[in-house]
Tab-separated table of C-alpha atoms in Angstrom:
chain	number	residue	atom	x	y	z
A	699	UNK	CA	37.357	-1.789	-8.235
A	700	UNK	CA	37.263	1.784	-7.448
A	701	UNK	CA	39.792	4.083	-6.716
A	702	UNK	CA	39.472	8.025	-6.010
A	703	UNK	CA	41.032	10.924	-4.976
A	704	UNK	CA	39.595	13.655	-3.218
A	705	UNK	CA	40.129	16.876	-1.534
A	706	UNK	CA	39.127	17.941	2.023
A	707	UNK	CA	40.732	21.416	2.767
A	708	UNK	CA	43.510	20.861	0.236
A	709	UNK	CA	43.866	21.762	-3.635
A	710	UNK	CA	46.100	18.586	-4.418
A	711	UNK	CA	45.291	15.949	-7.140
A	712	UNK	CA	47.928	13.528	-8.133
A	713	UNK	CA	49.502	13.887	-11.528
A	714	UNK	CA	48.983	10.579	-13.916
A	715	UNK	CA	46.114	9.276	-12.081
A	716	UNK	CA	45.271	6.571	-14.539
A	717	UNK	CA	49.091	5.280	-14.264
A	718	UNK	CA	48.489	5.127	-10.082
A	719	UNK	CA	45.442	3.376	-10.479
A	720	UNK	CA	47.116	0.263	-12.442
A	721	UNK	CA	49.946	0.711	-10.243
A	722	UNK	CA	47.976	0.127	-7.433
A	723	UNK	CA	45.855	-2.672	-8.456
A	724	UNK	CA	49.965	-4.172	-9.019
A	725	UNK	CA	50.656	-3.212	-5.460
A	726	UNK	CA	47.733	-5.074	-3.993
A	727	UNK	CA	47.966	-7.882	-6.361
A	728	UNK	CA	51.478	-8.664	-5.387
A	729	UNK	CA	50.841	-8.565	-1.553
A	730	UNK	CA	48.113	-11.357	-1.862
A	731	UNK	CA	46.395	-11.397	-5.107
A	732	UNK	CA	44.231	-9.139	-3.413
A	733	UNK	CA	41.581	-6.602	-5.646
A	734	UNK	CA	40.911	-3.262	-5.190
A	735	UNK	CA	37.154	-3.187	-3.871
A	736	UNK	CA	36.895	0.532	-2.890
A	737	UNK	CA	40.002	3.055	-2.308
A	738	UNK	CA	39.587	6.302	-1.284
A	739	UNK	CA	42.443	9.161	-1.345
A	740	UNK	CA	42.092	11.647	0.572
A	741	UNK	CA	44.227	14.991	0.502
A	742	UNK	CA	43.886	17.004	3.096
A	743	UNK	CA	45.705	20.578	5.088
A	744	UNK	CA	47.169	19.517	8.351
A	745	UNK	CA	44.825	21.374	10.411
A	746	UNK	CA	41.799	18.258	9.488
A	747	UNK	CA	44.140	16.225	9.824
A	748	UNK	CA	45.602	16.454	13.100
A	749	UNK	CA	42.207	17.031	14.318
A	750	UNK	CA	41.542	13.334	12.998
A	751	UNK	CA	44.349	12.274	14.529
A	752	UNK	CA	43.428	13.350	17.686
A	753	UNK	CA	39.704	12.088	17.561
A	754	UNK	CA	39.898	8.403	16.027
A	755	UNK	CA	43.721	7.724	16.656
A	756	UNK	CA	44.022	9.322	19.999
A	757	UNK	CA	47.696	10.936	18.921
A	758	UNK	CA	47.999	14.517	19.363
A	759	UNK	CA	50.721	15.141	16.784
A	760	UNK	CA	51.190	15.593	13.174
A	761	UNK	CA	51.046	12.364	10.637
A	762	UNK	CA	51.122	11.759	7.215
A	763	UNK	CA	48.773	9.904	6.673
A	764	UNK	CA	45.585	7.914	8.623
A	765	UNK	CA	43.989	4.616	7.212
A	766	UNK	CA	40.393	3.283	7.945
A	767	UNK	CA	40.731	-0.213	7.115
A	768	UNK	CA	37.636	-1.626	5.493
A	769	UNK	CA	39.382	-4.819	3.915
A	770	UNK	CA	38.206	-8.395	4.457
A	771	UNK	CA	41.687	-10.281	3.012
A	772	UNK	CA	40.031	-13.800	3.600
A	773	UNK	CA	37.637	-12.288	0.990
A	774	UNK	CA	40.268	-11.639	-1.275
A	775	UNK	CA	39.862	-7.708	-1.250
A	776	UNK	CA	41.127	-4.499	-0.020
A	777	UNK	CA	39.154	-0.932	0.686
A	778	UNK	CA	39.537	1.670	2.514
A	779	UNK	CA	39.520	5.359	2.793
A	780	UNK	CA	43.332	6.566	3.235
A	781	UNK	CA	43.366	10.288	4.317
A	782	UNK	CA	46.553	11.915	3.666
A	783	UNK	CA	48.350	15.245	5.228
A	784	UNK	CA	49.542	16.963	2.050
A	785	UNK	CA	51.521	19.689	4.467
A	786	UNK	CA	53.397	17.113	6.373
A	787	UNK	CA	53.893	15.280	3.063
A	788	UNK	CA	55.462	18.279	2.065
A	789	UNK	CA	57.632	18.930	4.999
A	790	UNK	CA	58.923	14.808	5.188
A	791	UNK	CA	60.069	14.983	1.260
A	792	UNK	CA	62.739	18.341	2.737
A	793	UNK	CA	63.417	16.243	5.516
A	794	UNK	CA	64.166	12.955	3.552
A	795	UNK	CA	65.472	14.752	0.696
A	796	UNK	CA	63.442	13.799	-2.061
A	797	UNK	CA	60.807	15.148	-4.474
A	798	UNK	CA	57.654	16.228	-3.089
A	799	UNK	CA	56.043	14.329	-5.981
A	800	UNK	CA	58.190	10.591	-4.809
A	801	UNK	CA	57.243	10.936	-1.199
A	802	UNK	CA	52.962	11.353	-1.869
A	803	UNK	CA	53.548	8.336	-3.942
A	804	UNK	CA	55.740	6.227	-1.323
A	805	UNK	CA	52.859	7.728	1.178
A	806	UNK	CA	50.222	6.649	-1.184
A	807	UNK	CA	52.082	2.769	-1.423
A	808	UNK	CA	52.328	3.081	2.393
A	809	UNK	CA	48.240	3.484	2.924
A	810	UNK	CA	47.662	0.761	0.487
A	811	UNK	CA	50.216	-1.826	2.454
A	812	UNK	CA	48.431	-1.037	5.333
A	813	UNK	CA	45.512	-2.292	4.182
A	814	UNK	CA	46.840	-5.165	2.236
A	815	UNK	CA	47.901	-5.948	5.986
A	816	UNK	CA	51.314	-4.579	6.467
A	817	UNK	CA	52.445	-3.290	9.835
A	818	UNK	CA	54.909	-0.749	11.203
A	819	UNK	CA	54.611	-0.681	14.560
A	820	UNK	CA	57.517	-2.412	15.435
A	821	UNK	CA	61.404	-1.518	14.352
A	822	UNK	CA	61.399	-4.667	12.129
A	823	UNK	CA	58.109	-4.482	10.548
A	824	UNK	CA	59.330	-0.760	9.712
A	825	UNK	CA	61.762	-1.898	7.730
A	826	UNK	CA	59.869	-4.161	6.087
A	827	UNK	CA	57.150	-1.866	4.801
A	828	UNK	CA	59.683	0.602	3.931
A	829	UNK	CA	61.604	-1.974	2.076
A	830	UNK	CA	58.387	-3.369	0.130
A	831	UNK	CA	57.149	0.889	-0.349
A	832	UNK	CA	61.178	0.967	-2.116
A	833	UNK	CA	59.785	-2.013	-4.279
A	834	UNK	CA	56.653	-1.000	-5.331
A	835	UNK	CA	57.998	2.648	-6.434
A	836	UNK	CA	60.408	0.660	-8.237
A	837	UNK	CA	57.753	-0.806	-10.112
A	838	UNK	CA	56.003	2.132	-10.808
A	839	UNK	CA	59.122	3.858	-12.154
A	840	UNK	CA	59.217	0.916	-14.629
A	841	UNK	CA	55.698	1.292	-15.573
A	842	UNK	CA	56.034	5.207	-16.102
A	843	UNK	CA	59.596	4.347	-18.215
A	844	UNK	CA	57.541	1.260	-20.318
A	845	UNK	CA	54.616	4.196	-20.816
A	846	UNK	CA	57.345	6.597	-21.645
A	847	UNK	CA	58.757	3.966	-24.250
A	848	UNK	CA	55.831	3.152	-25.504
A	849	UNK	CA	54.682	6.835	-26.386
A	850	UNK	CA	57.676	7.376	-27.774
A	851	UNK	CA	56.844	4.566	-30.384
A	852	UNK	CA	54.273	6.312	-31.863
């Protein structure tokens, strides 16, 4: 049940990594009861990227984020490695208009629901992930206000 972050031509770690991980292991729980086998995170500068993009995904543009599914759901279990474009991450929170910090994480919930078998290829399935990726950072704002609450307690 591991999950890591790592860096490939990109200083970023996420903040409150221990918080992620639980929220995560929530995440894939409540798209199947699935477990976390092996998740890998990583952060990387758009130049790798794209260049990844162009050699396994056959897209010549910029992305977030690329997932190599290594799941096996009838097994009960996700993994994968889920490499993420910090830059474009960067650029899509100005766009959207939202904290750096809320769009990694809604990134982060979108890898994950890929692998827990969630598509967005289609205009409906879309807006289905980005309804359940609204969901799940509900939940973790709950679980950072419940940790908040709770540390305040002592």
């Amino acid at each position: 049940m591991a999950i890591r972050y790592h860096n490939d031509e990109s200083p970023y770690r996420p903040a409150e990594r221990r918080l992620l991980g639980r929220w995560l292991r929530e995440v894939a729980a409540g798209e199947g009861n699935y477990r976390i086998e092996e998740l890998n995170y990583i952060f990387c500068s758009s130049s790798k990227h794209r260049a990844m993009n162009i050699e396994f995904v056959g897209h010549d543009y910029f992305t977030d984020i690329i997932t190599f599914d290594y799941s096996d759901l009838k097994e009960g279990y996700v993994a994968g490695d889920v490499f993420i474009d910090v830059e474009t991450v960067r650029d899509n929170a100005r766009i959207y208009g939202t904290t750096f910090t809320r769009e990694m994480r809604r990134v982060i919930a979108h890898g994950l629901l890929h692998l827990c078998g969630q598509k967005d290829k289609t205009p409906r399935a879309e807006k289905q992930m980005h309804r359940k990726e609204d969901k799940y950072l509900a939940l973790l704002d709950e679980m950072r206000s419940e940790k908040t609450a709770l540390k305040n307690l002592k």
